[in-house]
Amino acid sequence: MMAMMKLAVLVLVCAAVAQTRADAPEAASSESAEDNVVLEKKGLISRALWTFFGGRRFRYFSSPKTWDEAENFCRSIGANLASVKNSLENTKLLSLINQQKANYTPTWIGGSDAQKNGVWFWSDGSKYQYTNWCPKEPNNGRGQQHCLQMSYTKKRCWDDLECRERRPFICAMSRWRIPRWRIPG
């Protein structure tokens, strides 16, 4: 009986919200566009869309971005590009890529040596210990490869790549946190 009452209240609230939105005039202001971005980002952080393991949450995004664009996107939803702490996490992330794309597409993660060549760090600030570099990598090809992609070649190892290249990416958050966006209304 209590469940039915809760369901009825939920339906009424949803109907009221839908009616309010239907009655709202179309606005072309930048504030309205900003509100839409807030609502879209709220959908992106739904717990159901993230994979939990090792005390962190991970999500694969198939829309190709440069490394910087991907990191900024992850930060905008309260995360960072994924760091990899051990071989189990590496395997789980490869599995996540394969589940989403049905193949092992090269994908950005949070490693970079852009500040000092040869000194790699994770964008989330965690300690850079585990690696899975492909043979003869990182090689800083043409002196411009400063960002880390995983799932490279059939060996599914890591490669340094020019940060301006566009790749899908994996965001990670260390605990469940909802970013502080301005709530419309």
PDB file of C-alpha atoms in Angstrom:
ATOM      1  CA  MET A   1       0.000   0.000   0.000  1.00  0.00           C
ATOM      2  CA  MET A   2       2.827   2.412   0.931  1.00  0.00           C
ATOM      3  CA  ALA A   3       4.619   1.621  -2.324  1.00  0.00           C
ATOM      4  CA  MET A   4       1.467   2.491  -4.292  1.00  0.00           C
ATOM      5  CA  MET A   5       1.198   5.821  -2.479  1.00  0.00           C
ATOM      6  CA  LYS A   6       4.832   6.629  -3.230  1.00  0.00           C
ATOM      7  CA  LEU A   7       4.289   5.720  -6.874  1.00  0.00           C
ATOM      8  CA  ALA A   8       1.206   7.956  -7.057  1.00  0.00           C
ATOM      9  CA  VAL A   9       3.137  10.886  -5.566  1.00  0.00           C
ATOM     10  CA  LEU A  10       6.007  10.305  -7.997  1.00  0.00           C
ATOM     11  CA  VAL A  11       3.608  10.282 -10.958  1.00  0.00           C
ATOM     12  CA  LEU A  12       2.000  13.533  -9.785  1.00  0.00           C
ATOM     13  CA  VAL A  13       5.377  15.231  -9.344  1.00  0.00           C
ATOM     14  CA  CYS A  14       6.511  14.105 -12.801  1.00  0.00           C
ATOM     15  CA  ALA A  15       3.267  15.339 -14.344  1.00  0.00           C
ATOM     16  CA  ALA A  16       3.653  18.727 -12.639  1.00  0.00           C
ATOM     17  CA  VAL A  17       7.244  19.055 -13.851  1.00  0.00           C
ATOM     18  CA  ALA A  18       6.233  18.075 -17.380  1.00  0.00           C
ATOM     19  CA  GLN A  19       3.388  20.588 -17.398  1.00  0.00           C
ATOM     20  CA  THR A  20       5.639  23.337 -16.038  1.00  0.00           C
ATOM     21  CA  ARG A  21       8.189  22.683 -18.771  1.00  0.00           C
ATOM     22  CA  ALA A  22       5.477  22.557 -21.431  1.00  0.00           C
ATOM     23  CA  ASP A  23       4.066  25.897 -20.251  1.00  0.00           C
ATOM     24  CA  ALA A  24       7.493  27.595 -20.136  1.00  0.00           C
ATOM     25  CA  PRO A  25       8.123  29.956 -23.062  1.00  0.00           C
ATOM     26  CA  GLU A  26      10.896  29.059 -25.462  1.00  0.00           C
ATOM     27  CA  ALA A  27      13.914  31.154 -24.551  1.00  0.00           C
ATOM     28  CA  ALA A  28      16.945  31.754 -26.695  1.00  0.00           C
ATOM     29  CA  SER A  29      19.016  33.256 -23.913  1.00  0.00           C
ATOM     30  CA  SER A  30      22.435  31.954 -22.974  1.00  0.00           C
ATOM     31  CA  GLU A  31      21.065  31.251 -19.489  1.00  0.00           C
ATOM     32  CA  SER A  32      18.568  28.761 -20.971  1.00  0.00           C
ATOM     33  CA  ALA A  33      21.353  27.065 -22.942  1.00  0.00           C
ATOM     34  CA  GLU A  34      23.417  26.916 -19.752  1.00  0.00           C
ATOM     35  CA  ASP A  35      20.501  25.266 -17.937  1.00  0.00           C
ATOM     36  CA  ASN A  36      20.272  22.637 -20.682  1.00  0.00           C
ATOM     37  CA  VAL A  37      23.983  21.843 -20.284  1.00  0.00           C
ATOM     38  CA  VAL A  38      23.425  21.411 -16.536  1.00  0.00           C
ATOM     39  CA  LEU A  39      20.585  18.955 -17.160  1.00  0.00           C
ATOM     40  CA  GLU A  40      22.622  17.023 -19.732  1.00  0.00           C
ATOM     41  CA  LYS A  41      25.550  16.737 -17.329  1.00  0.00           C
ATOM     42  CA  LYS A  42      23.257  15.491 -14.574  1.00  0.00           C
ATOM     43  CA  GLY A  43      22.255  12.646 -16.895  1.00  0.00           C
ATOM     44  CA  LEU A  44      25.925  11.855 -17.549  1.00  0.00           C
ATOM     45  CA  ILE A  45      26.623  11.247 -13.889  1.00  0.00           C
ATOM     46  CA  SER A  46      23.780   8.809 -13.292  1.00  0.00           C
ATOM     47  CA  ARG A  47      25.246   5.999 -11.180  1.00  0.00           C
ATOM     48  CA  ALA A  48      23.700   3.372 -13.450  1.00  0.00           C
ATOM     49  CA  LEU A  49      25.893   4.497 -16.354  1.00  0.00           C
ATOM     50  CA  TRP A  50      29.193   4.046 -14.504  1.00  0.00           C
ATOM     51  CA  THR A  51      31.114   0.831 -13.796  1.00  0.00           C
ATOM     52  CA  PHE A  52      32.334   0.381 -10.228  1.00  0.00           C
ATOM     53  CA  PHE A  53      35.532  -1.465  -9.323  1.00  0.00           C
ATOM     54  CA  GLY A  54      38.554  -0.948  -7.120  1.00  0.00           C
ATOM     55  CA  GLY A  55      36.771   1.701  -5.077  1.00  0.00           C
ATOM     56  CA  ARG A  56      36.296   3.961  -8.118  1.00  0.00           C
ATOM     57  CA  ARG A  57      33.728   4.524 -10.857  1.00  0.00           C
ATOM     58  CA  PHE A  58      34.633   4.440 -14.555  1.00  0.00           C
ATOM     59  CA  ARG A  59      32.782   5.400 -17.700  1.00  0.00           C
ATOM     60  CA  TYR A  60      33.747   5.036 -21.355  1.00  0.00           C
ATOM     61  CA  PHE A  61      32.809   7.897 -23.688  1.00  0.00           C
ATOM     62  CA  SER A  62      32.888   7.041 -27.393  1.00  0.00           C
ATOM     63  CA  SER A  63      32.790  10.625 -28.699  1.00  0.00           C
ATOM     64  CA  PRO A  64      36.373  11.322 -29.859  1.00  0.00           C
ATOM     65  CA  LYS A  65      38.116  14.278 -28.228  1.00  0.00           C
ATOM     66  CA  THR A  66      41.671  15.541 -27.907  1.00  0.00           C
ATOM     67  CA  TRP A  67      43.332  14.585 -24.618  1.00  0.00           C
ATOM     68  CA  ASP A  68      42.817  18.102 -23.215  1.00  0.00           C
ATOM     69  CA  GLU A  69      39.163  18.203 -24.304  1.00  0.00           C
ATOM     70  CA  ALA A  70      38.596  14.778 -22.743  1.00  0.00           C
ATOM     71  CA  GLU A  71      40.223  15.782 -19.435  1.00  0.00           C
ATOM     72  CA  ASN A  72      38.218  19.018 -19.327  1.00  0.00           C
ATOM     73  CA  PHE A  73      35.025  17.094 -20.054  1.00  0.00           C
ATOM     74  CA  CYS A  74      35.765  14.601 -17.283  1.00  0.00           C
ATOM     75  CA  ARG A  75      36.448  17.449 -14.849  1.00  0.00           C
ATOM     76  CA  SER A  76      33.182  19.114 -15.825  1.00  0.00           C
ATOM     77  CA  ILE A  77      31.309  16.062 -14.547  1.00  0.00           C
ATOM     78  CA  GLY A  78      33.361  15.691 -11.362  1.00  0.00           C
ATOM     79  CA  ALA A  79      35.913  13.172 -12.645  1.00  0.00           C
ATOM     80  CA  ASN A  80      39.317  12.952 -14.385  1.00  0.00           C
ATOM     81  CA  LEU A  81      40.663  10.872 -17.204  1.00  0.00           C
ATOM     82  CA  ALA A  82      41.266   7.440 -15.691  1.00  0.00           C
ATOM     83  CA  SER A  83      44.485   6.580 -13.929  1.00  0.00           C
ATOM     84  CA  VAL A  84      45.512   2.923 -13.791  1.00  0.00           C
ATOM     85  CA  LYS A  85      46.846   1.631 -10.479  1.00  0.00           C
ATOM     86  CA  ASN A  86      47.514  -2.041 -11.336  1.00  0.00           C
ATOM     87  CA  SER A  87      47.164  -4.782 -13.941  1.00  0.00           C
ATOM     88  CA  LEU A  88      43.670  -5.736 -12.720  1.00  0.00           C
ATOM     89  CA  GLU A  89      42.424  -2.179 -13.339  1.00  0.00           C
ATOM     90  CA  ASN A  90      44.125  -2.192 -16.732  1.00  0.00           C
ATOM     91  CA  THR A  91      42.316  -5.414 -17.643  1.00  0.00           C
ATOM     92  CA  LYS A  92      38.981  -4.042 -16.369  1.00  0.00           C
ATOM     93  CA  LEU A  93      39.379  -0.867 -18.434  1.00  0.00           C
ATOM     94  CA  LEU A  94      40.192  -2.898 -21.549  1.00  0.00           C
ATOM     95  CA  SER A  95      37.056  -4.939 -20.871  1.00  0.00           C
ATOM     96  CA  LEU A  96      35.043  -1.718 -20.524  1.00  0.00           C
ATOM     97  CA  ILE A  97      36.349  -0.508 -23.907  1.00  0.00           C
ATOM     98  CA  ASN A  98      35.510  -3.837 -25.525  1.00  0.00           C
ATOM     99  CA  GLN A  99      31.992  -3.908 -24.017  1.00  0.00           C
ATOM    100  CA  GLN A 100      31.204  -0.449 -25.351  1.00  0.00           C
ATOM    101  CA  LYS A 101      32.758  -0.702 -28.804  1.00  0.00           C
ATOM    102  CA  ALA A 102      32.791  -4.474 -29.423  1.00  0.00           C
ATOM    103  CA  ASN A 103      36.479  -4.040 -30.167  1.00  0.00           C
ATOM    104  CA  TYR A 104      39.563  -2.705 -28.454  1.00  0.00           C
ATOM    105  CA  THR A 105      39.671   0.859 -29.766  1.00  0.00           C
ATOM    106  CA  PRO A 106      42.693   2.969 -28.710  1.00  0.00           C
ATOM    107  CA  THR A 107      41.366   5.172 -25.895  1.00  0.00           C
ATOM    108  CA  TRP A 108      42.662   8.117 -23.861  1.00  0.00           C
ATOM    109  CA  ILE A 109      43.442   7.662 -20.189  1.00  0.00           C
ATOM    110  CA  GLY A 110      44.901  10.238 -17.821  1.00  0.00           C
ATOM    111  CA  GLY A 111      48.653   9.853 -18.280  1.00  0.00           C
ATOM    112  CA  SER A 112      50.760  12.708 -19.620  1.00  0.00           C
ATOM    113  CA  ASP A 113      54.374  13.896 -19.729  1.00  0.00           C
ATOM    114  CA  ALA A 114      53.518  17.268 -21.282  1.00  0.00           C
ATOM    115  CA  GLN A 115      55.073  19.236 -18.426  1.00  0.00           C
ATOM    116  CA  LYS A 116      58.428  17.453 -18.610  1.00  0.00           C
ATOM    117  CA  ASN A 117      59.307  14.940 -21.290  1.00  0.00           C
ATOM    118  CA  GLY A 118      59.773  11.478 -19.816  1.00  0.00           C
ATOM    119  CA  VAL A 119      58.203  12.327 -16.445  1.00  0.00           C
ATOM    120  CA  TRP A 120      54.733  10.787 -16.564  1.00  0.00           C
ATOM    121  CA  PHE A 121      51.925  11.740 -14.211  1.00  0.00           C
ATOM    122  CA  TRP A 122      48.220  11.025 -13.808  1.00  0.00           C
ATOM    123  CA  SER A 123      45.836  13.941 -14.291  1.00  0.00           C
ATOM    124  CA  ASP A 124      43.978  12.988 -11.088  1.00  0.00           C
ATOM    125  CA  GLY A 125      47.169  13.497  -9.078  1.00  0.00           C
ATOM    126  CA  SER A 126      47.540   9.857  -8.032  1.00  0.00           C
ATOM    127  CA  LYS A 127      50.983   8.250  -7.871  1.00  0.00           C
ATOM    128  CA  TYR A 128      52.266   7.002 -11.234  1.00  0.00           C
ATOM    129  CA  GLN A 129      53.513   3.483 -10.488  1.00  0.00           C
ATOM    130  CA  TYR A 130      51.943   0.846 -12.721  1.00  0.00           C
ATOM    131  CA  THR A 131      52.637   0.914 -16.467  1.00  0.00           C
ATOM    132  CA  ASN A 132      51.762  -1.267 -19.435  1.00  0.00           C
ATOM    133  CA  TRP A 133      53.827   0.309 -22.194  1.00  0.00           C
ATOM    134  CA  CYS A 134      54.109  -1.418 -25.563  1.00  0.00           C
ATOM    135  CA  PRO A 135      57.628  -2.485 -26.553  1.00  0.00           C
ATOM    136  CA  LYS A 136      59.815   0.560 -27.365  1.00  0.00           C
ATOM    137  CA  GLU A 137      57.243   2.941 -25.835  1.00  0.00           C
ATOM    138  CA  PRO A 138      56.989   5.648 -24.778  1.00  0.00           C
ATOM    139  CA  ASN A 139      59.068   6.959 -27.676  1.00  0.00           C
ATOM    140  CA  ASN A 140      57.920  10.606 -27.930  1.00  0.00           C
ATOM    141  CA  GLY A 141      57.669  10.316 -31.724  1.00  0.00           C
ATOM    142  CA  ARG A 142      58.662  13.534 -33.510  1.00  0.00           C
ATOM    143  CA  GLY A 143      59.135  15.046 -30.046  1.00  0.00           C
ATOM    144  CA  GLN A 144      55.398  15.669 -29.736  1.00  0.00           C
ATOM    145  CA  GLN A 145      53.856  12.597 -28.097  1.00  0.00           C
ATOM    146  CA  HIS A 146      52.913  13.537 -24.544  1.00  0.00           C
ATOM    147  CA  CYS A 147      49.559  11.859 -23.883  1.00  0.00           C
ATOM    148  CA  LEU A 148      48.714   8.256 -23.039  1.00  0.00           C
ATOM    149  CA  GLN A 149      46.395   6.004 -25.001  1.00  0.00           C
ATOM    150  CA  MET A 150      45.619   2.446 -23.951  1.00  0.00           C
ATOM    151  CA  SER A 151      44.434  -0.521 -26.017  1.00  0.00           C
ATOM    152  CA  TYR A 152      47.101   0.125 -28.629  1.00  0.00           C
ATOM    153  CA  THR A 153      47.920  -2.647 -31.138  1.00  0.00           C
ATOM    154  CA  LYS A 154      46.828  -6.255 -30.704  1.00  0.00           C
ATOM    155  CA  LYS A 155      48.881  -6.410 -27.503  1.00  0.00           C
ATOM    156  CA  ARG A 156      46.416  -3.948 -25.866  1.00  0.00           C
ATOM    157  CA  CYS A 157      49.337  -2.057 -24.367  1.00  0.00           C
ATOM    158  CA  TRP A 158      50.008   1.649 -23.828  1.00  0.00           C
ATOM    159  CA  ASP A 159      51.392   4.166 -26.294  1.00  0.00           C
ATOM    160  CA  ASP A 160      52.292   7.838 -26.130  1.00  0.00           C
ATOM    161  CA  LEU A 161      50.530   9.896 -28.773  1.00  0.00           C
ATOM    162  CA  GLU A 162      50.202  13.525 -29.818  1.00  0.00           C
ATOM    163  CA  CYS A 163      47.617  15.081 -27.510  1.00  0.00           C
ATOM    164  CA  ARG A 164      45.819  16.764 -30.413  1.00  0.00           C
ATOM    165  CA  GLU A 165      44.695  13.414 -31.822  1.00  0.00           C
ATOM    166  CA  ARG A 166      41.053  12.559 -31.190  1.00  0.00           C
ATOM    167  CA  ARG A 167      40.181   9.413 -29.255  1.00  0.00           C
ATOM    168  CA  PRO A 168      37.348   8.028 -27.162  1.00  0.00           C
ATOM    169  CA  PHE A 169      38.196   8.251 -23.466  1.00  0.00           C
ATOM    170  CA  ILE A 170      37.533   6.884 -19.993  1.00  0.00           C
ATOM    171  CA  CYS A 171      36.643   9.112 -17.057  1.00  0.00           C
ATOM    172  CA  ALA A 172      37.056   7.961 -13.455  1.00  0.00           C
ATOM    173  CA  MET A 173      35.979   9.318 -10.107  1.00  0.00           C
ATOM    174  CA  SER A 174      37.450   8.141  -6.846  1.00  0.00           C
ATOM    175  CA  ARG A 175      34.244   8.528  -4.870  1.00  0.00           C
ATOM    176  CA  TRP A 176      30.709   9.298  -5.854  1.00  0.00           C
ATOM    177  CA  ARG A 177      30.463  13.042  -6.023  1.00  0.00           C
ATOM    178  CA  ILE A 178      27.996  15.228  -7.786  1.00  0.00           C
ATOM    179  CA  PRO A 179      29.505  18.408  -9.216  1.00  0.00           C
ATOM    180  CA  ARG A 180      28.107  21.692  -7.950  1.00  0.00           C
ATOM    181  CA  TRP A 181      26.246  23.047 -10.928  1.00  0.00           C
ATOM    182  CA  ARG A 182      23.771  25.860 -10.810  1.00  0.00           C
ATOM    183  CA  ILE A 183      20.362  24.237 -10.568  1.00  0.00           C
ATOM    184  CA  PRO A 184      17.858  25.823 -12.969  1.00  0.00           C
ATOM    185  CA  GLY A 185      14.770  27.364 -11.516  1.00  0.00           C
TER     186      GLY A 185
END
